[in-house]
Coordinates of C-alpha atoms and ligand atoms in Angstrom, one line a residue:
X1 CA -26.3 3.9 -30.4
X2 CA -24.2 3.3 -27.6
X3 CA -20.0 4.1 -28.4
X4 CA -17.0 2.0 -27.5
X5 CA -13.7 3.2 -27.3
X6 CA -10.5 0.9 -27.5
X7 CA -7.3 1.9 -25.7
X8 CA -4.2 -0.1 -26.9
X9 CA -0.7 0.2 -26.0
X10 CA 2.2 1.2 -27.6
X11 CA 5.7 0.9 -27.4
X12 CA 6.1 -0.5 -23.6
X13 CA 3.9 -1.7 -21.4
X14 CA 3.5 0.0 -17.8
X15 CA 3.1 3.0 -18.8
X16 CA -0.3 3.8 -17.3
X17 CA -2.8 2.2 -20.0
X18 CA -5.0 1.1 -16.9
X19 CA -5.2 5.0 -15.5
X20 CA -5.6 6.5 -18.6
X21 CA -8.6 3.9 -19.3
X22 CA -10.1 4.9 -16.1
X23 CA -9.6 8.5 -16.1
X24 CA -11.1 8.8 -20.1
X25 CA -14.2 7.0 -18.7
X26 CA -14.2 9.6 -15.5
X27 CA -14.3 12.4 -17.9
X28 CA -17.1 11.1 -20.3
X29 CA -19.2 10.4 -16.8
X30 CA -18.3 13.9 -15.5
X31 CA -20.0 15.1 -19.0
X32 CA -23.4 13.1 -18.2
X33 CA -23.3 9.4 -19.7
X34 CA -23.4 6.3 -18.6
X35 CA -19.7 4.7 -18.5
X36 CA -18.8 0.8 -17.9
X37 CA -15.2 -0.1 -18.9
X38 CA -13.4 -3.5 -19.5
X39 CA -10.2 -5.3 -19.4
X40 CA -8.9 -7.8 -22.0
X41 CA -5.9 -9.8 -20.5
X42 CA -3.9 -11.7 -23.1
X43 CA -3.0 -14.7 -21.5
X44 CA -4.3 -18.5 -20.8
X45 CA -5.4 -18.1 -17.5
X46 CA -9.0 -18.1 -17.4
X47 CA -9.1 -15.6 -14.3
X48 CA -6.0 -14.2 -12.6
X49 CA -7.1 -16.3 -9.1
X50 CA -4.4 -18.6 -10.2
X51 CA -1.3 -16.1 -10.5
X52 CA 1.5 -15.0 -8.3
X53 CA 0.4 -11.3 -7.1
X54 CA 4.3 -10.9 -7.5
X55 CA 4.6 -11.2 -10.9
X56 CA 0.8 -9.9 -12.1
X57 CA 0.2 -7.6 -9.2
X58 CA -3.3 -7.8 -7.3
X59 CA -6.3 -9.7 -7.8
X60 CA -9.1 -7.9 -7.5
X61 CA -12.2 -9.6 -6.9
X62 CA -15.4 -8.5 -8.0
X63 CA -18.8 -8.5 -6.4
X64 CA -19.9 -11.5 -8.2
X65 CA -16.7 -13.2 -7.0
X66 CA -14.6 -13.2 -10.0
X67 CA -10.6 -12.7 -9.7
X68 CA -9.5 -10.2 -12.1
X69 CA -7.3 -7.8 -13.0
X70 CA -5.5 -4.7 -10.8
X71 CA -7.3 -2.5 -13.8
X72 CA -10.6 -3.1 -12.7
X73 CA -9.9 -1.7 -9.5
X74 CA -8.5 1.3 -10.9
X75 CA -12.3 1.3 -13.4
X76 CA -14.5 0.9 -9.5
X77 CA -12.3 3.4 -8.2
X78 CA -12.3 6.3 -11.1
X79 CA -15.8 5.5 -12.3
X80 CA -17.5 4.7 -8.7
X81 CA -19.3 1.2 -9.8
X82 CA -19.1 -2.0 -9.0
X83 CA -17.8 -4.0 -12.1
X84 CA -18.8 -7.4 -12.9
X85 CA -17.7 -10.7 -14.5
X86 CA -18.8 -9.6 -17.8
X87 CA -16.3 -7.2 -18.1
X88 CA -13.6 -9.0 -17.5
X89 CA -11.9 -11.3 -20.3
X90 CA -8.7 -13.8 -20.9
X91 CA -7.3 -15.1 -24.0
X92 CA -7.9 -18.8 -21.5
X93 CA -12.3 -17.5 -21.4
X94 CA -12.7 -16.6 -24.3
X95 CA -11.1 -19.9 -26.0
X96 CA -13.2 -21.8 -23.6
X97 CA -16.7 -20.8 -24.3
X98 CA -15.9 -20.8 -27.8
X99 CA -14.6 -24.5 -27.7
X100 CA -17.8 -25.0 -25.9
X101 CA -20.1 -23.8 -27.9
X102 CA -18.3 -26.1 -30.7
X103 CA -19.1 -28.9 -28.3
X104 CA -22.9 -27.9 -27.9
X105 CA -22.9 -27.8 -32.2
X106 CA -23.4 -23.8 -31.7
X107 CA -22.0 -23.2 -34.4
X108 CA -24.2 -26.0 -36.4
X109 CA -21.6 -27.8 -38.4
X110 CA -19.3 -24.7 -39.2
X111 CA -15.7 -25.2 -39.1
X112 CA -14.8 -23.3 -36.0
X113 CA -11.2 -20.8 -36.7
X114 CA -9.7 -18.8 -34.8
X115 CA -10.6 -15.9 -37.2
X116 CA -13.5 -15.1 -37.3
X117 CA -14.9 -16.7 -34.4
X118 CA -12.4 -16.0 -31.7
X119 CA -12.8 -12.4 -32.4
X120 CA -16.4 -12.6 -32.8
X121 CA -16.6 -14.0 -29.3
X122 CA -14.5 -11.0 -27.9
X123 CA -17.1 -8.9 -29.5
X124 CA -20.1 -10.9 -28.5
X125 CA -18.7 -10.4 -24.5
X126 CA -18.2 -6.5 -25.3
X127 CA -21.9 -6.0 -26.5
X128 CA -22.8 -8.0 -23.5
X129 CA -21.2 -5.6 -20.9
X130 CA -22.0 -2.3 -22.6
X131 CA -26.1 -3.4 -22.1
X132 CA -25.5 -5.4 -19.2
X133 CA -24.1 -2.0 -17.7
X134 CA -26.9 0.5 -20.1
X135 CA -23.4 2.6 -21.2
X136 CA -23.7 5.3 -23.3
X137 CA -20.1 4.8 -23.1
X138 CA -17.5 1.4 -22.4
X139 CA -14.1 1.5 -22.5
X140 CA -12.5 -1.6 -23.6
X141 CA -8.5 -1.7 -22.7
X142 CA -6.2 -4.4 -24.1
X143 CA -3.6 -5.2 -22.8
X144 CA -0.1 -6.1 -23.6
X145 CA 1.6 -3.7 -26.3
X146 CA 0.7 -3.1 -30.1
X147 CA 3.2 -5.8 -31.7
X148 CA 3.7 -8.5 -29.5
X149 CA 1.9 -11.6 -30.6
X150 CA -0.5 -12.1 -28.1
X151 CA -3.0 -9.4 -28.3
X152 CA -3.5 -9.8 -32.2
X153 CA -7.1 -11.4 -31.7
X154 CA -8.4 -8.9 -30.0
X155 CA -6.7 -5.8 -31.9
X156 CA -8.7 -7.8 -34.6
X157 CA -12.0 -7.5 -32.9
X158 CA -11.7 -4.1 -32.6
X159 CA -11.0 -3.9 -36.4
X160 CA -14.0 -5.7 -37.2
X161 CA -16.1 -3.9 -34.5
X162 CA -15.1 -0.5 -36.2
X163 CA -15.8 -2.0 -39.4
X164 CA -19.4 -3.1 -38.4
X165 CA -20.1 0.5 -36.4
X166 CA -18.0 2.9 -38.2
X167 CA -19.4 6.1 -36.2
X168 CA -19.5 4.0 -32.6
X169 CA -15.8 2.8 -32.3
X170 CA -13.1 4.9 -31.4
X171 CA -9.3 3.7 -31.0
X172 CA -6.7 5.3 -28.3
X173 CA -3.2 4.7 -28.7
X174 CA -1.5 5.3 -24.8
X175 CA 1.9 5.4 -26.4
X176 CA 5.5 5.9 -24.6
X177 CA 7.9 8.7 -25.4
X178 CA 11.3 7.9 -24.6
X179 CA 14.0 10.6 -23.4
X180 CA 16.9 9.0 -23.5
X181 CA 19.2 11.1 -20.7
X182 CA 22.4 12.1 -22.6
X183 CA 20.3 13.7 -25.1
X184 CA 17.8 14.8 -23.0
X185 CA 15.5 14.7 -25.7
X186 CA 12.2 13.3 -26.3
X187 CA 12.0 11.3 -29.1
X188 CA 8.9 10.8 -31.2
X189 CA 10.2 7.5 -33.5
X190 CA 8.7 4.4 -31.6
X191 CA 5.9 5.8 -31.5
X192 CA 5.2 6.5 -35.0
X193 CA 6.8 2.8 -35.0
X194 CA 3.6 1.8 -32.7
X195 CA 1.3 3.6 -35.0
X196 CA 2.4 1.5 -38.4
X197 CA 2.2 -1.7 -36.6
X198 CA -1.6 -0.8 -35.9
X199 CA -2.1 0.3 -39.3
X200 CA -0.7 -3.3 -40.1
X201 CA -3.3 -4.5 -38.4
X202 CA -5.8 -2.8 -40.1
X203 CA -6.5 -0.3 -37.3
X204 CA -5.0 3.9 -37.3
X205 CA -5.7 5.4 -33.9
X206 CA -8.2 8.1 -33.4
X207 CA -6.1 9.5 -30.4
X208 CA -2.4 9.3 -28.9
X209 CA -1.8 10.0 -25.7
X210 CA 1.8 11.2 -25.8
X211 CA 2.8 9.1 -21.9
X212 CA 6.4 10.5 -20.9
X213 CA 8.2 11.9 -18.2
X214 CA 7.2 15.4 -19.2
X215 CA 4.7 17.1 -21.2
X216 CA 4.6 17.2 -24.9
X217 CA 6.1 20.1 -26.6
X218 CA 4.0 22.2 -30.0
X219 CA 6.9 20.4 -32.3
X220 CA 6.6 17.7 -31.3
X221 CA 2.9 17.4 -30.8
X222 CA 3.2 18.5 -34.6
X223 CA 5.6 15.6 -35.5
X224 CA 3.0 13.1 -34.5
X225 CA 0.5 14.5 -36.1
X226 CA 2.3 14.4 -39.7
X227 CA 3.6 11.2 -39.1
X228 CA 1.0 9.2 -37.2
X229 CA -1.8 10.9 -39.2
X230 CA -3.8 11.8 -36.8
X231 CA -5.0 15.9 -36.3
X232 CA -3.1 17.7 -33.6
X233 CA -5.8 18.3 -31.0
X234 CA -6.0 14.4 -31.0
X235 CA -2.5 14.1 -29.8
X236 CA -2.9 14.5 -26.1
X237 CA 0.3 15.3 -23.5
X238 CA -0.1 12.9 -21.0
X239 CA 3.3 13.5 -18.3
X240 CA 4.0 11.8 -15.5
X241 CA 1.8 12.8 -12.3
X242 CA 2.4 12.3 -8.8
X243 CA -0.8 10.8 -8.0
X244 CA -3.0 8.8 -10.6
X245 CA -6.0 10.5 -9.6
X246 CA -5.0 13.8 -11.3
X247 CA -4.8 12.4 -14.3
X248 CA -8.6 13.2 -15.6
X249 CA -8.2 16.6 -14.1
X250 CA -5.3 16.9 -16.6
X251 CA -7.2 15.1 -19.7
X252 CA -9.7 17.5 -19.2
X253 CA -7.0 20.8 -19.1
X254 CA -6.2 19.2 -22.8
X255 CA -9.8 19.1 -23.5
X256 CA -9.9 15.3 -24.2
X257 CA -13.4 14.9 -23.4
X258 CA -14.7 17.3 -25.8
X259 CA -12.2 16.1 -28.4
X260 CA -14.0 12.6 -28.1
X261 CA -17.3 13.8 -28.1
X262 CA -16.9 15.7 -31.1
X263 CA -15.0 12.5 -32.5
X264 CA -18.4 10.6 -32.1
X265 CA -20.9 13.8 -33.0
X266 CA -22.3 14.3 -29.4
X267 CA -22.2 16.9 -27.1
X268 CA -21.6 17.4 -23.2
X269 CA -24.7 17.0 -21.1
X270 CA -23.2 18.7 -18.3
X271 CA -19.7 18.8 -17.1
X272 CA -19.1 18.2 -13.6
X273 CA -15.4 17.2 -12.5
X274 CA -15.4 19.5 -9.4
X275 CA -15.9 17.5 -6.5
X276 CA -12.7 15.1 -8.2
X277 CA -10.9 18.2 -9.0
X278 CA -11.4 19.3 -5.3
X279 CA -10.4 15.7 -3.8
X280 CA -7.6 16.1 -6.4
X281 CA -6.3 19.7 -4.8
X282 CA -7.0 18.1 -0.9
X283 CA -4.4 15.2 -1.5
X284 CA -1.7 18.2 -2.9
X285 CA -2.6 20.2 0.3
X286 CA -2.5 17.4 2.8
X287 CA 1.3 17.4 4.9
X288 CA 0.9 16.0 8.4
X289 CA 2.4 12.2 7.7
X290 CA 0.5 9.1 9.1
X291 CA 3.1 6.5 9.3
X292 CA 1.5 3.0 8.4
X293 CA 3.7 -0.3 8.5
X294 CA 2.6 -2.8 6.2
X295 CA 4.1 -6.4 7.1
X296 CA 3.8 -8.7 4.2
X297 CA 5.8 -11.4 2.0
X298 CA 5.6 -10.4 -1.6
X299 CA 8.7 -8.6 -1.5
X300 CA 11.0 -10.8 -3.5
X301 CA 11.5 -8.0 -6.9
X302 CA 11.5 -4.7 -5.8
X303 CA 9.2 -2.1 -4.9
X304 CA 7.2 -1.8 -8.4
X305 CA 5.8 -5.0 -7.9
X306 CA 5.6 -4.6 -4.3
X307 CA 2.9 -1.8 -4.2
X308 CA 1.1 -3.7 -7.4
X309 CA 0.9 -6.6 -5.3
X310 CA -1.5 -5.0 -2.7
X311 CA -2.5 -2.4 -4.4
X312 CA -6.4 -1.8 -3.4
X313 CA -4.9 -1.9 0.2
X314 CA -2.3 0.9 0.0
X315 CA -5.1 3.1 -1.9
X316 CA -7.6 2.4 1.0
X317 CA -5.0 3.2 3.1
X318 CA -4.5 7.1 0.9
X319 CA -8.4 7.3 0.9
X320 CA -9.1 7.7 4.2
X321 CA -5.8 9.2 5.0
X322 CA -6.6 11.8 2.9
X323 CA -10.0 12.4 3.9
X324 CA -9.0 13.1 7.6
X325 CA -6.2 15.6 6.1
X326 CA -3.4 13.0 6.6
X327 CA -0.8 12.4 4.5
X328 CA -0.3 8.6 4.2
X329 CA 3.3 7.4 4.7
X330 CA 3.3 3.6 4.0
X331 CA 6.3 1.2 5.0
X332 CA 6.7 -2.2 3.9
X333 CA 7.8 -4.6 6.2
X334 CA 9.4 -8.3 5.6
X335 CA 7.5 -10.5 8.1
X336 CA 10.3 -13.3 7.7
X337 CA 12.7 -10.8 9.4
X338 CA 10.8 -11.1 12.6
X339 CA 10.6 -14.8 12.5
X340 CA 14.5 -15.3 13.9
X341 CA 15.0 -11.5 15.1
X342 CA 12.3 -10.7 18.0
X343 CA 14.5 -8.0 18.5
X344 CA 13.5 -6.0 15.0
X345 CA 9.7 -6.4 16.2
X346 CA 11.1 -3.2 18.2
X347 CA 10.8 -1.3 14.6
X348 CA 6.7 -1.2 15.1
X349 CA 6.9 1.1 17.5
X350 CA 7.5 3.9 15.2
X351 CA 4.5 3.3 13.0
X352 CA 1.1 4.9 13.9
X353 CA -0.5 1.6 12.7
X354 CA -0.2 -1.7 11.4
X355 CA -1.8 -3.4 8.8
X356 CA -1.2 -7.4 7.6
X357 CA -3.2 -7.9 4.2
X358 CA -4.4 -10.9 3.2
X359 CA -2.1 -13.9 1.7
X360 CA -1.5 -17.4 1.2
X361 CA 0.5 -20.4 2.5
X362 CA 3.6 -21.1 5.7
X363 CA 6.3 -18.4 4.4
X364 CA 6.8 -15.2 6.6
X365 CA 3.2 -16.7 9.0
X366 CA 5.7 -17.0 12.4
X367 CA 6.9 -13.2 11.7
X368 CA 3.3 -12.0 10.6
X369 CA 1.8 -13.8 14.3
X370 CA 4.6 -12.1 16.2
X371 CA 4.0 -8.7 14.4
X372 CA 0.1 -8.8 15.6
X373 CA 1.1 -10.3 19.3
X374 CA 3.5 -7.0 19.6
X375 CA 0.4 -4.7 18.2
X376 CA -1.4 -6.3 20.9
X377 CA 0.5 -6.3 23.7
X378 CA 2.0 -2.8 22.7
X379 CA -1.5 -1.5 22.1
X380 CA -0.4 -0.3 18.5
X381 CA -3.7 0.2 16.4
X382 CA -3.7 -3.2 14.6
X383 CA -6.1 -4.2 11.5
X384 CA -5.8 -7.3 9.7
X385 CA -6.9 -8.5 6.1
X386 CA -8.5 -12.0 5.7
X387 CA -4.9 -13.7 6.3
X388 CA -4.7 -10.7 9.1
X389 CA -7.6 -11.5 10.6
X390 CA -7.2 -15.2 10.7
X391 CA -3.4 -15.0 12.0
X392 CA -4.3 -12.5 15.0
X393 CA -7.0 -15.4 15.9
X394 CA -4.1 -17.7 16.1
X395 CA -2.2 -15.4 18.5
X396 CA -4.9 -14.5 20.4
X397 CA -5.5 -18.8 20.9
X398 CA -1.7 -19.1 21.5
X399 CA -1.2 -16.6 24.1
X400 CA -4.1 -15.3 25.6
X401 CA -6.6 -18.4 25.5
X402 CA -3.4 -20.4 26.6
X403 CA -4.0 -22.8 22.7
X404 CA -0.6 -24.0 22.6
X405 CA 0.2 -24.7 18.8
X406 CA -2.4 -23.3 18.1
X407 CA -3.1 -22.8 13.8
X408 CA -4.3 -22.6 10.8
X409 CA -5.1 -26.1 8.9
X410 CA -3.1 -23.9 5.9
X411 CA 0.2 -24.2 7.7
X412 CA 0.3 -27.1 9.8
X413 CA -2.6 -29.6 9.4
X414 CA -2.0 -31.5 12.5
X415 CA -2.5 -28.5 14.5
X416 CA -3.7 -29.8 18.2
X417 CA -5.5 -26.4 18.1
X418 CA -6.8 -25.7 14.4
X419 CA -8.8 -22.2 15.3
X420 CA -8.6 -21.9 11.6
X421 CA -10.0 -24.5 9.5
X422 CA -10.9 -25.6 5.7
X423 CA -14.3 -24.2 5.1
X424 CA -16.9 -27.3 4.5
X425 CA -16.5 -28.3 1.1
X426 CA -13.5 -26.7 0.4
X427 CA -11.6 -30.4 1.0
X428 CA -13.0 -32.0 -1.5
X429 CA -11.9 -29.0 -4.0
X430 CA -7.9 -29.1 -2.6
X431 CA -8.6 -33.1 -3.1
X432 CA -8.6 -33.1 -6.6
X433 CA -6.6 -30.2 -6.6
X434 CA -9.8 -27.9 -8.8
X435 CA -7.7 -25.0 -7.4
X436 CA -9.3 -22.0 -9.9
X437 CA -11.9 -20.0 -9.1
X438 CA -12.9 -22.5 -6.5
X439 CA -12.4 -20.3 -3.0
X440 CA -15.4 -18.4 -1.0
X441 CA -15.6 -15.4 -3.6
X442 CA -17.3 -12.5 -3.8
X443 CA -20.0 -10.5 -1.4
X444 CA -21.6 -11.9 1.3
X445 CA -24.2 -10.4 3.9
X446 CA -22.6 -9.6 7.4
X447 CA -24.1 -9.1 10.6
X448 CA -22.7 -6.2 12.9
X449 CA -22.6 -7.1 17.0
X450 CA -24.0 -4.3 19.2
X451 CA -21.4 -2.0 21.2
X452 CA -18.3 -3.2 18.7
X453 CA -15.9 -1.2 16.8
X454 CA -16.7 -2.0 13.5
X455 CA -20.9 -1.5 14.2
X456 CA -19.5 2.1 15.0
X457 CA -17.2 2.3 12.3
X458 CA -20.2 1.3 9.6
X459 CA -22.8 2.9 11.2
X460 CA -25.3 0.4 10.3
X461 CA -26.3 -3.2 11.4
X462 CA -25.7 -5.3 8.5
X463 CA -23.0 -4.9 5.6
X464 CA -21.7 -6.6 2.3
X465 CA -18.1 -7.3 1.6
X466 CA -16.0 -8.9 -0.2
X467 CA -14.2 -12.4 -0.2
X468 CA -11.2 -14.6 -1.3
X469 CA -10.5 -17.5 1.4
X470 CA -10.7 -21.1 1.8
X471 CA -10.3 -21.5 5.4
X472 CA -12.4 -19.9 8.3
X473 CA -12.5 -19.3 12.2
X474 CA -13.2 -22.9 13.3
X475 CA -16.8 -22.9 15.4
X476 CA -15.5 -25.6 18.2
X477 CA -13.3 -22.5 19.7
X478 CA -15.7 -20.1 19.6
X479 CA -16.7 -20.0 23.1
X480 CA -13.1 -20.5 24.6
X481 CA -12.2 -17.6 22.8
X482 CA -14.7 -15.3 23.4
X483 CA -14.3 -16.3 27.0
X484 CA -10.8 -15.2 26.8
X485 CA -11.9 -11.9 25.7
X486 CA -11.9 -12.0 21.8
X487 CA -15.2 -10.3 20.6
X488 CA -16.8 -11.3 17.3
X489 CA -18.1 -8.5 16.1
X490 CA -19.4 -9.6 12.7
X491 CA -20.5 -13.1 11.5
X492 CA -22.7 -14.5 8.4
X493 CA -27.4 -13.9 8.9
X494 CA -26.7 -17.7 10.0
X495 CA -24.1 -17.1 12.3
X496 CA -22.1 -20.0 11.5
X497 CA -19.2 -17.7 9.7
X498 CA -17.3 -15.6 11.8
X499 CA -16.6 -12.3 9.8
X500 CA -14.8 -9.9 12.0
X501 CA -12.9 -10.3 15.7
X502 CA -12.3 -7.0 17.3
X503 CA -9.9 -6.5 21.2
X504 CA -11.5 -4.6 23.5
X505 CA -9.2 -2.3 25.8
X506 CA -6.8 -1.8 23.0
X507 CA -6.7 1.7 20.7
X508 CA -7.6 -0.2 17.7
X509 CA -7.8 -4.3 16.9
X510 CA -10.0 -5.7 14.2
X511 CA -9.4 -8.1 12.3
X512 CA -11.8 -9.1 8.9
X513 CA -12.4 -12.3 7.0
X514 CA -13.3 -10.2 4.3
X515 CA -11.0 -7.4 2.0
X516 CA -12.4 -4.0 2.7
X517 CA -10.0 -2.7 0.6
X518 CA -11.8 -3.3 -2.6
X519 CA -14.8 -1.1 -1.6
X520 CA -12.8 1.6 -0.5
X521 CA -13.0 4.5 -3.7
X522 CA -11.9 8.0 -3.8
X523 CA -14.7 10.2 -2.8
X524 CA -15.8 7.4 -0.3
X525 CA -13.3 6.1 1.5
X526 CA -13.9 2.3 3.3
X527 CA -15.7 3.3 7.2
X528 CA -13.0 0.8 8.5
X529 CA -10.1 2.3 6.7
X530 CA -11.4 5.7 8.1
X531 CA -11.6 3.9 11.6
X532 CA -7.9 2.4 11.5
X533 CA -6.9 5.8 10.3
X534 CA -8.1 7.7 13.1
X535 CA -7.0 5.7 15.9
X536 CA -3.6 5.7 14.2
X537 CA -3.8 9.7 14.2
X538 CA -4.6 9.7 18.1
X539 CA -2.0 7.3 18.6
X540 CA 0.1 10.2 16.7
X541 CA -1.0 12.6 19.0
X542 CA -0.2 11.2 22.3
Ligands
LIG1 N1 -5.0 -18.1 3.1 C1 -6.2 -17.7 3.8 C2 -7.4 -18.5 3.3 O1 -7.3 -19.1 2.2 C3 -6.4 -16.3 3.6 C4 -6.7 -15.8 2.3 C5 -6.5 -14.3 2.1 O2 -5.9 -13.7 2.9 N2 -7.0 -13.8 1.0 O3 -8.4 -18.6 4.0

């Protein structure tokens, strides 16, 4: 009987629920089974294609072209899989189907409520992933914090799961411990506040991970024993950690995985954690710097939301740092700065490498086209991200193909030069302004040139990767282009898509319609990363 294991969050959300998740599945895997996790968002949106990356972080889009959640990143990164669309669910999808299937007569006369059948749909889409994925183990996070309104529907599925499969459901509490600075202690009571709201919900935890600043101390590991009822090996010190990926090294110092698999009656079929415990001691050792400039626009509310915004990028970017014995230094930089001071493009000099991620709309576009023109001209090891890759085909058009004004249909639809264009069909869908879900998603073939960076780089002739766009290199400037010396060095079987555009005679310049970033994982980091990386370190060098 396959086993599913809840993890809820207590007290204050951000604390690491998502890595915790993660790292709990990496463990169980390490120990021989079969992990697939999920995330449960708890709000409308159907998908989170339609939010600002400011204010949710990332989307991260799946093989199957769905736009989820930054957690699922952080499950393909700990776990090495590629997660689907079943595993992925909103408050907004899961109301949907079920008013559908009221619509079909699915539920054949019934009066459809919210309890049971809401909950019974959440469970419905659990069972689906764990045999979709043929998981001895799935991890099911929810998110937003025990006690806000929100979540209550799906703390309630995991009541009634547990009811149905007593010995198969387990529930974690990831649980904040405060240490309020003129005390300097760390204080136990919103936790054990966390706990009693659960139990009013008909759920008591199986597990707390004690999340703080520092690690849990015997008292008070005792405290929340006694008061949150729950034995004191299942109280689990989880401190803050410099890098995320340490965290299952440190789960397993506390023995979680054993604690869980006793939980459930089973035993270890191997245990195997040494090739991540290795990667884990390479990334402490690591202390040359590689000094990567990011130029971006998400930048209005700080730096938390500022990595979380491009978050699969910036761990590509530590991946293959790491892997060639780098250690990654990553700068963010406003592109609307450069837009009326050409003088602060001076700044890129002092970076190894530059990288534009992908992005949307007019806002910081001039600074981002003058960034890439002064990687170009500059020779500074350049790679661009879907929007980075579209915009250093517009500078290339401007200045070296002599395209004056030339764009993107995005920015300025009366472009005299649109090199970037709405994909065919995509019209209609801005038209009547069916905005969700509604962009090229998802993994598509690509076909590597002869004699190119990026056929070196891969090492192989044909690839998959990923997508999120709605415009594309426009076909009627292909040749004038290419006869100005940009190189196409990836495009659809058909050839009609243009997929990557690489600069000879420069250290590094490649450009991709697709994001690498969400293939790159810990143990294998992205070939292109690794190539980007590289050049950046020769550029070091000299
Ligand atoms: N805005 C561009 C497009 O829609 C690029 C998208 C992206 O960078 N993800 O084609």
């Amino acid at each position: 009987m396959p086993k599913f294991i809840f993890v809820v969050g207590g007290v204050m959300s951000g604390v690491g629920k998502g890595a915790a998740c993660a790292s709990i599945g990496r463990i169980l895997q390490s120990r021989g089974f079969v992990v697939t996790a999920l995330k449960i968002d708890p709000y409308i949106n159907v998908d989170a294609g339609t939010m600002n990356p400011v204010e949710h972080g990332e989307v991260f889009v799946t093989v199957d072209g769905d736009e989820t959640d930054q957690d699922i990143g952080n499950y393909e990164r700990f776990l090495d899989i590629d997660i689907t669309s079943v595993n992925y669910m909103t408050t907004g999808r899961v109301y949907r189907t079920v008013i559908e299937k009221e619509r079909n007569l699915e539920y054949g006369g019934k009066t459809v409520e919210v309890v049971p059948h809401v909950p019974e749909e959440v469970i419905r889409r659990i069972k689906a992933a764990q045999r979709r994925a043929k998981a001895d183990f799935t991890m099911i996070e929810i998110g937003g914090t025990v006690g806000e309104y929100q979540n209550v529907l799906f703390l309630e599925a995991a009541r009634m799961m547990r009811l149905e499969h007593p010995k198969d459901v387990l529930v974690i509490l990831v649980s904040y411990l405060p240490i309020p600075s003129k005390t300097g202690e760390m204080k136990t009571k919103p936790t054990q506040y966390a706990v009693r709201t659960l139990n009013s919900a008909g759920i008591q935890p199986d597990l707390i991970l004690a999340r703080a600043e520092r690690p849990l101390d015997e008292p008070r590991r005792r405290k929340l024993s006694v008061f949150c009822n729950v034995s004191e090996d299942s109280v689990i010190s989880a401190p803050d950690v410099d890098s995320i990926y340490q965290i299952p090294v440190n789960f397993e110092g506390e023995d979680l995985g054993g604690t869980i698999l006793r939980k459930f009656g089973l035993r270890s079929r191997k245990r195997d954690l040494k090739d991540w415990a290795r990667f884990v001691r390479g990334i402490k050792s690591v202390s040359k710097p590689v000094r990567i400039g990011i130029v971006g626009k998400y930048f209005s509310t700080g730096s938390f939301t500022l990595a979380d915004s491009y978050l699969s990028v910036i761990e590509a970017l530590k991946h293959a740092s790491w892997k060639l014995g780098l250690k990654p230094e990553l700068t963010w930089l406003n592109a609307e700065e450069y837009e009326n001071d050409s003088r602060k493009l001076k700044e890129l000099s002092k970076y190894d490498g530059i990288l534009i991620p992908g992005g949307f709309g007019s806002r910081g576009v001039e600074g981002k086209i003058k960034a890439v023109r002064y990687c170009r001209e500059k020779k500074i090891p350049y790679f661009g991200l879907c929007y980075g890759m579209q915009l250093a085909t517009i500078e290339f058009a401007r200045h070296v193909a002599g395209l004056r004004g030339a764009n993107t249909e995005e920015v300025d639809p009366k472009t005299p030069h649109p090199v970037i264009h709405i994909m065919p069909g995509q019209e209609a869908i801005v038209r009547e302004k069916k905005y969700g879900g509604s962009m090229r998603l998802g993994e598509y073939p690509c076909i590597l040139a002869q004699s190119t960076v990026s056929r070196r780089a891969y090492a192989a002739p044909d690839i998959k990767e990923r997508h999120r766009h709605r415009y594309e290199v426009n076909n009627a400037y292909r040749e004038r282009l290419r006869e100005a010396g940009l190189v196409f060095a990836g495009t659809s079987p058909d050839g009609l898509l243009v997929e990557i555009v690489e600069l000879k005679d420069h250290p590094f310049f490649v450009g991709v319609q697709f994001h690498p970033e969400f293939r790159s994982r810990p143990l294998r980091p992205h070939p292109l990363f690794l190539a980007f990386i590289k050049a950046c370190a020769r550029r070091k060098k000299k």
